[in-house]
Coordinates of C-alpha atoms in Angstrom, one line a residue:
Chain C
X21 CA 131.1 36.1 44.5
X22 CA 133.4 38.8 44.1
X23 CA 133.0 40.8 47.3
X24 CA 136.2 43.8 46.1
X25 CA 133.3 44.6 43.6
X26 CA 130.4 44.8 45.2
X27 CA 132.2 47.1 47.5
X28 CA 133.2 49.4 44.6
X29 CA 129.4 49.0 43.9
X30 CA 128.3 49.8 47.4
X31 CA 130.6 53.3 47.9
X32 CA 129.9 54.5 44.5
X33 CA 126.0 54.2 44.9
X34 CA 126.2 55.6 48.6
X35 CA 128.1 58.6 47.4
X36 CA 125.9 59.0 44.4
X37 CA 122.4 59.0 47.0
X38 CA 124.1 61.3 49.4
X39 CA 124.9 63.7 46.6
X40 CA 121.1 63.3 45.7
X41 CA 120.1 64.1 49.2
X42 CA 122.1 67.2 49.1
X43 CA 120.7 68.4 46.1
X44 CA 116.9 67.8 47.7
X45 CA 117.8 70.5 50.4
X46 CA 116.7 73.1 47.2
X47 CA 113.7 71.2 45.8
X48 CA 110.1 70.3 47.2
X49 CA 110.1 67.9 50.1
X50 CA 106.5 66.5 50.9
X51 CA 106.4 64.9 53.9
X52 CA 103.8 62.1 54.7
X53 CA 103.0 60.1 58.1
X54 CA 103.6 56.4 58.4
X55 CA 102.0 54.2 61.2
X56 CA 102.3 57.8 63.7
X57 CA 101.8 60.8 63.6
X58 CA 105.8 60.9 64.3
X59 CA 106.5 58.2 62.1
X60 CA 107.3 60.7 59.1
X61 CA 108.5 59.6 55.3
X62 CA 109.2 61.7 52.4
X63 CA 109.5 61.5 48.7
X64 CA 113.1 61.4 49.1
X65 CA 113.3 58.3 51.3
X66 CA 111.4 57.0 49.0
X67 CA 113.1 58.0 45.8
X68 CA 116.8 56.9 47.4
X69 CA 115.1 53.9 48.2
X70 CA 113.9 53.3 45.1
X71 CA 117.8 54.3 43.2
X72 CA 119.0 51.7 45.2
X73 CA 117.2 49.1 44.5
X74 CA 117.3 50.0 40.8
X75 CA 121.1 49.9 40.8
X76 CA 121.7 46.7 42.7
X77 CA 118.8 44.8 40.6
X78 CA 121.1 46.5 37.5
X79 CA 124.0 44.5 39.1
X80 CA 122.5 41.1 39.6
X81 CA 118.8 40.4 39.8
X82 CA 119.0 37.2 42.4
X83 CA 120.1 39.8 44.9
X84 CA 117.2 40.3 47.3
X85 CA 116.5 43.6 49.0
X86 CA 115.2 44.5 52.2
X87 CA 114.5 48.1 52.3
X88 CA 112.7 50.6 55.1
X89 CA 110.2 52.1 52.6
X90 CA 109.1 48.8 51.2
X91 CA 110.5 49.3 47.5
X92 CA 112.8 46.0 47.7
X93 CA 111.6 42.3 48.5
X94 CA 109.3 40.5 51.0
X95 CA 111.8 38.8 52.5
X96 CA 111.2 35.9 54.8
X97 CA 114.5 34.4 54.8
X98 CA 118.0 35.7 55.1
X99 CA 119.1 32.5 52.7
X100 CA 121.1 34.2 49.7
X101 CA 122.8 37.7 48.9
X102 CA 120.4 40.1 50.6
X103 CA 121.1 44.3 50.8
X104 CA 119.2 45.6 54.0
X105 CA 119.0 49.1 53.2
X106 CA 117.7 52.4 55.2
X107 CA 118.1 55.2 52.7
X108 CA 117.4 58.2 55.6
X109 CA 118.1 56.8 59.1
X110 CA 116.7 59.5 61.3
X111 CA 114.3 61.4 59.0
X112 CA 112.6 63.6 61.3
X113 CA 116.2 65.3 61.9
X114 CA 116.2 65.3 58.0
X115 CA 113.4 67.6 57.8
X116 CA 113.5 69.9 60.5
X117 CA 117.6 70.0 61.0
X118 CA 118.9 69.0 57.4
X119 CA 121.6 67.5 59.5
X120 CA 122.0 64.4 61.6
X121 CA 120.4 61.9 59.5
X122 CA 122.6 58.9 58.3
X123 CA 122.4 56.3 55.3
X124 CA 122.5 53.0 56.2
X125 CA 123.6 49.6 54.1
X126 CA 124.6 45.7 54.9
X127 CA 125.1 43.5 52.7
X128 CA 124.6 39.8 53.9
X129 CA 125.5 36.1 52.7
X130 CA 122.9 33.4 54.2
X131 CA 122.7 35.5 57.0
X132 CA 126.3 36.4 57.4
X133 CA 127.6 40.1 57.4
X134 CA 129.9 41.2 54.4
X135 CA 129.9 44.6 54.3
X136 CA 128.6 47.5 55.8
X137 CA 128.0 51.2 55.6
X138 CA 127.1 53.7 57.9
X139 CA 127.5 57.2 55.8
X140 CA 126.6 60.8 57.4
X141 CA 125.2 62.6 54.8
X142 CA 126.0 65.9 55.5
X143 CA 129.5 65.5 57.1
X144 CA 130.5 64.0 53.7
X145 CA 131.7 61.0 56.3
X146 CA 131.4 57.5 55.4
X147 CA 132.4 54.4 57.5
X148 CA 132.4 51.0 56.8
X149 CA 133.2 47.8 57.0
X150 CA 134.7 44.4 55.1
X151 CA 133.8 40.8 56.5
X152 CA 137.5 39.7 57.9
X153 CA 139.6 43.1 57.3
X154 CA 138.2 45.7 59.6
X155 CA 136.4 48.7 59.4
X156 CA 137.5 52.5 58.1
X157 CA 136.5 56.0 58.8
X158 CA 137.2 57.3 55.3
X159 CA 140.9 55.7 54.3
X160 CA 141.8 55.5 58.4
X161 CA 141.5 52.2 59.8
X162 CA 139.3 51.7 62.7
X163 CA 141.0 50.9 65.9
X164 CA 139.4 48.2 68.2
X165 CA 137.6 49.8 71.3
X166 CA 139.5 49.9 74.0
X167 CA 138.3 48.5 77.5
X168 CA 137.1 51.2 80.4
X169 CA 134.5 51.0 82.8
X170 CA 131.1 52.0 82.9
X171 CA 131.3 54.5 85.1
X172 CA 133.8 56.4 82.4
X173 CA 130.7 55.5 79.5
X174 CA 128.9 57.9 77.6
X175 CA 125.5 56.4 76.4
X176 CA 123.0 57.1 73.4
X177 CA 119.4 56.2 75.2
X178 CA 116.1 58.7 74.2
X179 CA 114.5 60.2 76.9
X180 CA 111.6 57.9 76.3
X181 CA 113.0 54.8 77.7
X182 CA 114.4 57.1 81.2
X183 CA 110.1 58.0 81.4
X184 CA 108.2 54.9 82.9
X185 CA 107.3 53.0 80.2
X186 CA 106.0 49.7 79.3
X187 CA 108.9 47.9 77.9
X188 CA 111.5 48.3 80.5
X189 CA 112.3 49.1 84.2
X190 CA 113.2 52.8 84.4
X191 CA 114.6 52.5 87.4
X192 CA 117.5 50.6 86.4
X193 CA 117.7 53.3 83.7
X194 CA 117.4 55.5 86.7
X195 CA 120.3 54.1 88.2
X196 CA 122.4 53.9 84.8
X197 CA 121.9 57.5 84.1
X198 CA 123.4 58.3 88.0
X199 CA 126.2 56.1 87.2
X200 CA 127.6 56.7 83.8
X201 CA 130.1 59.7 82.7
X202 CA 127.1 61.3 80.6
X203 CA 124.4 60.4 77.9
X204 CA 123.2 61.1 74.6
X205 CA 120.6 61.4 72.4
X206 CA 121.1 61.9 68.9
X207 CA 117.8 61.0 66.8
X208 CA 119.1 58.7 64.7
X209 CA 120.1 54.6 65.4
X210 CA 122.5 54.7 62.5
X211 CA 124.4 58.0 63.8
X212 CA 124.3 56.6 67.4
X213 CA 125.8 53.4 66.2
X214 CA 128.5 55.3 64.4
X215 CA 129.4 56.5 67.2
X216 CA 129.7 53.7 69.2
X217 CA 131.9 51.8 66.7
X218 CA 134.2 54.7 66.3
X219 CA 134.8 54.8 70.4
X220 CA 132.7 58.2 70.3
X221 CA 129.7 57.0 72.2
X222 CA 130.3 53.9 74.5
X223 CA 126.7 52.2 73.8
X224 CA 123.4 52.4 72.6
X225 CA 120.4 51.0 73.5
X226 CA 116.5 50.9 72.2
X227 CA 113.3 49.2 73.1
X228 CA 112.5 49.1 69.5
X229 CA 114.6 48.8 66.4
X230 CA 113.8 47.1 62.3
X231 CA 116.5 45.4 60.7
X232 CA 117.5 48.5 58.4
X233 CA 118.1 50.6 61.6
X234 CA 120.9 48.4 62.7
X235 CA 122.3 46.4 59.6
X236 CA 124.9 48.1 58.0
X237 CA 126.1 48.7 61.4
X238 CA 126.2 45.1 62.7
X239 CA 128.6 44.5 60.0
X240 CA 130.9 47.3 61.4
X241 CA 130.5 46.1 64.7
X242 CA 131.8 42.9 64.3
X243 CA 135.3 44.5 63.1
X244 CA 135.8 47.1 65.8
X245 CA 134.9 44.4 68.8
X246 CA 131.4 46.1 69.4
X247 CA 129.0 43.6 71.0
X248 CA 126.0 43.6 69.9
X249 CA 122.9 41.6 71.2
X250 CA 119.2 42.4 71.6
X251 CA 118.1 43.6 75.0
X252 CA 118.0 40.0 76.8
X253 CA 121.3 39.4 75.7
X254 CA 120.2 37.0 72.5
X255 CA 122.0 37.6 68.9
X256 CA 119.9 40.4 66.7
X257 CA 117.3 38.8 64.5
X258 CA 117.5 40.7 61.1
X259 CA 114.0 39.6 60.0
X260 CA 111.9 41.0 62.6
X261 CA 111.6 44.7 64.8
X262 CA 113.5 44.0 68.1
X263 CA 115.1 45.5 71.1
X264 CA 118.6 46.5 70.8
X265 CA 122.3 47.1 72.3
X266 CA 125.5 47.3 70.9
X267 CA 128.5 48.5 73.5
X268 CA 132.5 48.6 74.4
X269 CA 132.4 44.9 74.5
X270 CA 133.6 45.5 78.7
X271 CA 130.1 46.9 79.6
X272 CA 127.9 44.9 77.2
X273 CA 127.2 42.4 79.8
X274 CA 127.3 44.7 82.7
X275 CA 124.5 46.8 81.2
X276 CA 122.8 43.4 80.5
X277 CA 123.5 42.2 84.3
X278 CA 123.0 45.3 86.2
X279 CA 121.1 47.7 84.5
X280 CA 118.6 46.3 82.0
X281 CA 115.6 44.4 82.8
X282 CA 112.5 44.2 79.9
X283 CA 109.4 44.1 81.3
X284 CA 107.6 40.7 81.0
X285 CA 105.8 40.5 77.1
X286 CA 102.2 39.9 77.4
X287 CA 101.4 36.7 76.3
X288 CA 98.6 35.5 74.1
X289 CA 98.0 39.6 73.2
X290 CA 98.6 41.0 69.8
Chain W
X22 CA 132.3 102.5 70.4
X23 CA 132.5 101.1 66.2
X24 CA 130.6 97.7 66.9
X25 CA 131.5 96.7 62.9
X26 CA 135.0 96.9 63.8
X27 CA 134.5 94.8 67.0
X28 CA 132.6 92.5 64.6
X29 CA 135.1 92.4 62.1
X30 CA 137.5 91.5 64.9
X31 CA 135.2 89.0 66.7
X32 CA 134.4 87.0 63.6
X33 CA 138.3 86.8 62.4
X34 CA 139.4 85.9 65.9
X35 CA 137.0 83.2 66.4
X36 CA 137.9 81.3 63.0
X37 CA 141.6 81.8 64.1
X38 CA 140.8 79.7 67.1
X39 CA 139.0 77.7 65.7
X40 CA 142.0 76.7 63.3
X41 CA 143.7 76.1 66.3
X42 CA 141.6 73.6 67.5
X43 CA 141.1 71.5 64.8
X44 CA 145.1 71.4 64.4
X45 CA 145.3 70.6 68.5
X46 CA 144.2 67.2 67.6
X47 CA 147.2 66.2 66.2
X48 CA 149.2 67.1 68.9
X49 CA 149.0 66.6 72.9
X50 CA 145.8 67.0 75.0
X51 CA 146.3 67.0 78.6
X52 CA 143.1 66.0 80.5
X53 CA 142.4 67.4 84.1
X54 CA 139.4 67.6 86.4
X55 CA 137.6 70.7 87.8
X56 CA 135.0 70.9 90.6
X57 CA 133.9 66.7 89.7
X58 CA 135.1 63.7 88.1
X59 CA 133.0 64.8 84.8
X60 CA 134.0 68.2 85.3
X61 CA 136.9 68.3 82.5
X62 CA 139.1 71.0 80.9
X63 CA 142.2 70.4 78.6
X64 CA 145.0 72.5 78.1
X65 CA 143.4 73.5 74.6
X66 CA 140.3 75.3 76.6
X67 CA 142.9 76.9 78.9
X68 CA 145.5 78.0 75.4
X69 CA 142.4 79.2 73.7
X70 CA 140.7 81.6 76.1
X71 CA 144.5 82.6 76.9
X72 CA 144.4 83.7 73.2
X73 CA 141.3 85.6 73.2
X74 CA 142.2 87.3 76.3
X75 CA 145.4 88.6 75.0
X76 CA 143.7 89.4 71.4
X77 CA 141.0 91.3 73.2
X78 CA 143.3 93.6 75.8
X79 CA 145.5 94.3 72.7
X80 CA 142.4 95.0 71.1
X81 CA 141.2 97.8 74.0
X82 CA 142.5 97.0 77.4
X83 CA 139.6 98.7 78.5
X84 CA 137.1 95.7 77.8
X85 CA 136.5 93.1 80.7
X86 CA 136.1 89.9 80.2
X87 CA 134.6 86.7 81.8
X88 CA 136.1 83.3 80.8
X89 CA 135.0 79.6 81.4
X90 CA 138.9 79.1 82.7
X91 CA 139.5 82.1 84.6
X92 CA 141.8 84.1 82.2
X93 CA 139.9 87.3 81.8
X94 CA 139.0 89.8 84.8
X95 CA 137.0 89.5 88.1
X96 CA 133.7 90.5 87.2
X97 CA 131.3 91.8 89.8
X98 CA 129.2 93.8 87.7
X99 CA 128.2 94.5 83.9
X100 CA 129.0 97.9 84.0
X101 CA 130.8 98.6 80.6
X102 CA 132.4 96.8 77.6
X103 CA 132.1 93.2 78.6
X104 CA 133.1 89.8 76.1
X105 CA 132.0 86.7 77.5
X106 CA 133.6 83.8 76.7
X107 CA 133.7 79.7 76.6
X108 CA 136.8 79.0 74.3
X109 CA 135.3 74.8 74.4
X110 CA 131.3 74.6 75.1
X111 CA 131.3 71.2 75.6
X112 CA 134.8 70.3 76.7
X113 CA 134.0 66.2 76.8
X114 CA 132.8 65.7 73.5
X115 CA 135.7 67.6 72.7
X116 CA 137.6 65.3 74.3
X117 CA 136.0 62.2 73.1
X118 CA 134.2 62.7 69.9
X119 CA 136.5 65.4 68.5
X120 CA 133.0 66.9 67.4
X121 CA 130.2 68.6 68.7
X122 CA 131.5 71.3 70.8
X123 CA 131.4 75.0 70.1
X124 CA 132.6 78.4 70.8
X125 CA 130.5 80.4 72.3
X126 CA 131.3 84.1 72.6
X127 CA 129.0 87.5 73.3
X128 CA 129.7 91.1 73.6
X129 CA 128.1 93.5 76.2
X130 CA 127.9 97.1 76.6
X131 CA 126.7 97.8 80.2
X132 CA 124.3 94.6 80.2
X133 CA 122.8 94.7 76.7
X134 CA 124.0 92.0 74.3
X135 CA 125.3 93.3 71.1
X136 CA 127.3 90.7 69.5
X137 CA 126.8 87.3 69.8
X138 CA 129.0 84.1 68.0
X139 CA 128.1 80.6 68.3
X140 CA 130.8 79.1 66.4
X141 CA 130.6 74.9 65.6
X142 CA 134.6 74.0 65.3
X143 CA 134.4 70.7 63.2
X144 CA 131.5 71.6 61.3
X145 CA 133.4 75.2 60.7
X146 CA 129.8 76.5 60.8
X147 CA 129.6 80.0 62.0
X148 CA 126.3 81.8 63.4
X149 CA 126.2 85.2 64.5
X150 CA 124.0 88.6 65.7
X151 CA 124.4 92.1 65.1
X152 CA 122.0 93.7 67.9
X153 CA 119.5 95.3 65.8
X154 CA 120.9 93.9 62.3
X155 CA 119.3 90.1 62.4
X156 CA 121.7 87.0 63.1
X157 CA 123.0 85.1 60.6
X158 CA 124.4 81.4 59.6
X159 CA 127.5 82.1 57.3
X160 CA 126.1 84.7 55.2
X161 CA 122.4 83.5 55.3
X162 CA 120.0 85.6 57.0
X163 CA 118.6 83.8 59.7
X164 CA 114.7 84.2 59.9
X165 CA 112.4 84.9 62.8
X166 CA 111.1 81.4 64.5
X167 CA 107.8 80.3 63.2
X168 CA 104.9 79.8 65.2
X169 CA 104.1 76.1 66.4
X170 CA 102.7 74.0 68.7
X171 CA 104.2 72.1 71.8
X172 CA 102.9 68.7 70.4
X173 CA 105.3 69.3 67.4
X174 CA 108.2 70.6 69.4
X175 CA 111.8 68.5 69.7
X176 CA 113.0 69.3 72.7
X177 CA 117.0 69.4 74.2
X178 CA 117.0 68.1 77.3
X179 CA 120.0 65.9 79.3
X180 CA 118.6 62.9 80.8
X181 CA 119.7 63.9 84.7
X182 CA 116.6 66.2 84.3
X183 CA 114.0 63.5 83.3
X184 CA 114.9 61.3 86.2
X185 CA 114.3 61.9 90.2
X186 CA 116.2 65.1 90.8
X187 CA 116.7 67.3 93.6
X188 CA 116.3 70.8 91.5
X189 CA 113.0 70.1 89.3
X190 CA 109.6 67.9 89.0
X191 CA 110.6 65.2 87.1
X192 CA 106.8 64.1 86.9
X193 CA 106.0 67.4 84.8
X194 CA 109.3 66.1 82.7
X195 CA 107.8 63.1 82.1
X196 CA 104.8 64.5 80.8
X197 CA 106.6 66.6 78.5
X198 CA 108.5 64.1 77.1
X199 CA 105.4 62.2 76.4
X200 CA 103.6 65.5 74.5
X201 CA 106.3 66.3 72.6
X202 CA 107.5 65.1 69.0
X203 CA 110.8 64.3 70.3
X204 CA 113.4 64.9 72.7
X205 CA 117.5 65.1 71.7
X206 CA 120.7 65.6 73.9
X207 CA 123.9 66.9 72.4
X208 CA 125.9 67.2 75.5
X209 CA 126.7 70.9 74.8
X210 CA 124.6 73.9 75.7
X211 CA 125.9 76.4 73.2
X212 CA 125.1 73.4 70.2
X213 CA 122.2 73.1 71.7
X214 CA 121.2 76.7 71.7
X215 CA 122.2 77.0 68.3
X216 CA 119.8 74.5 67.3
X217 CA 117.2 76.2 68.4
X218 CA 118.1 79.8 67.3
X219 CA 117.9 78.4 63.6
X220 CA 114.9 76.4 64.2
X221 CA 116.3 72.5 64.4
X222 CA 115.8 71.9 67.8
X223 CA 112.1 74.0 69.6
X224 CA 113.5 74.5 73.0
X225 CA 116.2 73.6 75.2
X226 CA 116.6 73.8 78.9
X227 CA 118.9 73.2 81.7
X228 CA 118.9 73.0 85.3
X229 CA 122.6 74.9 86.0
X230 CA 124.2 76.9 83.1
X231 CA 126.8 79.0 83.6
X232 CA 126.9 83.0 81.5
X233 CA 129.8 81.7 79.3
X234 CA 127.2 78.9 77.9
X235 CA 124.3 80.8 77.0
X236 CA 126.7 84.5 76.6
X237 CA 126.8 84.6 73.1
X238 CA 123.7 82.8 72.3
X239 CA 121.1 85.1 73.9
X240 CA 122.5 88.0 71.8
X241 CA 121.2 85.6 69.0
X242 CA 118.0 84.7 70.4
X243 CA 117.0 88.5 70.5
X244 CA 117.6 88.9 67.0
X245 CA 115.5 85.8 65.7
X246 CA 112.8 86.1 68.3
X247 CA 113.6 83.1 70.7
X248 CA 112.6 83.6 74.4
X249 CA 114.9 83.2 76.8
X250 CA 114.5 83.1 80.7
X251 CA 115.6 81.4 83.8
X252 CA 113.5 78.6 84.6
X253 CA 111.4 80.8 86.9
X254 CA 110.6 83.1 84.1
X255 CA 113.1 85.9 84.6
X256 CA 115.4 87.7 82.8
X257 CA 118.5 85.8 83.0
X258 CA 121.7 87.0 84.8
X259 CA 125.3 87.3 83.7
X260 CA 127.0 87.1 86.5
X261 CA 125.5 84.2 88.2
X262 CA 125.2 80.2 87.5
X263 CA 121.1 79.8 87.2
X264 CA 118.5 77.6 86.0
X265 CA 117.9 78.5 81.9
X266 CA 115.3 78.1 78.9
X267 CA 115.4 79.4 75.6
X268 CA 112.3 78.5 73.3
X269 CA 110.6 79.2 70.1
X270 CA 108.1 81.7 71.5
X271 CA 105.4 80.1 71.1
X272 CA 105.6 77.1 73.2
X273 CA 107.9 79.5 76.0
X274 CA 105.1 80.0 78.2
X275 CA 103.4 76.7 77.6
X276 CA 107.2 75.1 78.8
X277 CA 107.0 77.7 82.1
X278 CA 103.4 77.5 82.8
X279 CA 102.7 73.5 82.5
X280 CA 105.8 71.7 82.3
X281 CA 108.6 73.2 84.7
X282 CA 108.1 72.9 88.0
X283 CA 111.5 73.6 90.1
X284 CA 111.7 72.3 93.9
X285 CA 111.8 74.9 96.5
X286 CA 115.6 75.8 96.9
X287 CA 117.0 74.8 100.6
X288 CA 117.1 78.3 102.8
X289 CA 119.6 79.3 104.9
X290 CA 122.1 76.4 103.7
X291 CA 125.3 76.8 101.6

């Protein structure tokens, strides 16, 4: 498989839907709910979802897609080529800020990362990443983060995981929040991720992330020394919705060690 | 007193800097503490309200004006022509995201705001108020905040307020944070006001502002019809550090009435 090409693929198409999501700013946007009432979709997820799916199916059929808004594959395996796709990361900020929201792509062999793309819409700013020869902010080669403690670390976390909650202590958040240089919260996984790869944000953490929130930027992780993990310290699982981290590999354990503790799953519940 | 030409001035002054920023990253940034060890300032905050204080005495030495860094004059009352002035709002993103931080600027005449500049560096996104002639974003008018409900508000908060704190009821937080849509944190005040003055954020609110961060942006709150107050309700004051809220009108009441609950302040203690 000739990986240089389905890059050239990859960029061209991501350009193409971010020009298309630009252009929606002047036309009608309906906005529907999804499993919450905060769990909003819009005919333009959709219909970027939809353009990618058509394009990579135009460049080879046995490609399987696993897409946010359902227009790809049911995909029980990660055997094969597979494209995990978000085509708005971060919708709500889509509609009420027109800003902040992020397009997010991996591309995976038998499970394996290949490449990946994290591209901020509005900025016009695309990073990303190649299997075995590092990632790039534009044409600028991404630097590997640099060690520093967590006492220096800015950290992406939403306020809903600081409030009690049921799936983790708050007051080892508590205690993170008194310790840490700052925090963040920017309504979007893919954004937050972005920064963390590019040294702007030190880590990110949620109780509950799919596989399209976080697979283009696994990919990019893995070439700027991010760790990433789920939140008991176990390698992400890109087939089901899980718990997340990805940090400076020198506090990635720490915040595992010290500072997070999941509250024990009920068992034999749905 | 010609307020155009003071407008004129304002706006062409505030892009200069703002070129000057943007170049400043190629070059060397020297990193000291203030009153904490998150307390920053560079000497790019320091150069740049340097610049505006000389641009604005050779502009009328008559004006006064209060700086973040200390540049501009003593100022124990409003009395008069007054610029207020943060040259970086948001000095540590600055410092390690190279991105969201802002200028803030506003222009007094004996305590009544009639120019106000929020200015987003990177973005090179300019909003700005004309007392009595509407605010704008570039050349866009800028509307008048719709109506809406707290349950579909976004809310800027910093996390230090949602946990155990000595200045508010972090209960009442927590309950907030659970009614509303969403919460975000941008890590600088003037960004954050800015969102909320063109309708991408619904409120924001801080426990210790200081007049250079919300200067310029309560001359634009007047103009689109956000409310703005301390945290008891008051008018807020320019020449002191206080509590502060701005907030789509609607909900403004709602915030101060069930949500904010501040902690009797210690008497008789420094």
């Amino acid at each position: 498989m000739n990986l240089q090409k389905i890059h050239d693929f990859a960029i061209k198409t991501i350009l193409d839907a971010g020009e298309q999501i630009r252009d929606s700013f002047s036309k009608e946007l309906i906005i529907e709910t999804k499993a919450s009432a905060n769990d909003l979709v819009t005919n333009i997820d959709r219909n970027i979802e939809q353009f990618f799916v058509d394009k990579i199916k135009n460049l080879d059929p046995s490609h399987k897609i696993l897409g946010e808004e359902g227009m790809g594959d049911k995909i029980r395996s990660l055997d094969g080529p597979l494209w995990i796709i978000d085509p708005i990361d971060g919708t709500m900020n889509f509609i009420k800020q027109g800003r902040n929201f992020m397009i997010s792509i991996g591309f995976f062999i038998d499970g394996a990362g290949k490449l990946g793309y994290l591209y901020d819409v509005m900025r016009d700013e695309l990073i990303y990443a190649i299997r075995g020869e590092g990632a790039f902010l534009g044409k600028q080669p991404l630097g590997k983060l640099q060690p520093m403690t967590i006492e220096e670390a800015i950290i992406g976390i939403n306020s809903s995981w600081v409030i009690p909650n049921g799936k983790i202590n708050h007051e080892k958040i508590t205690k993170l929040i008194k310790t840490v240089r700052g925090t963040r919260s920017y309504g979007s996984a893919a954004m937050e991720i972005a920064l963390v790869v590019t040294g702007k944000l030190d880590a990110y953490l949620s109780m509950r992330l799919a596989p399209w929130d976080i697979g283009g930027g696994t990919v990019i992780a893995q070439e700027v020394g991010a760790a990433v993990s789920n939140l008991k310290g176990e390698p992400v699982n890109l087939l089901t919705q899980d718990t997340f981290l990805i940090a400076n590999p020198s506090i990635h354990q720490v915040l595992l060690d010290q500072y997070i503790e999941l509250k024990e799953e009920k068992q034999h519940s749905k």
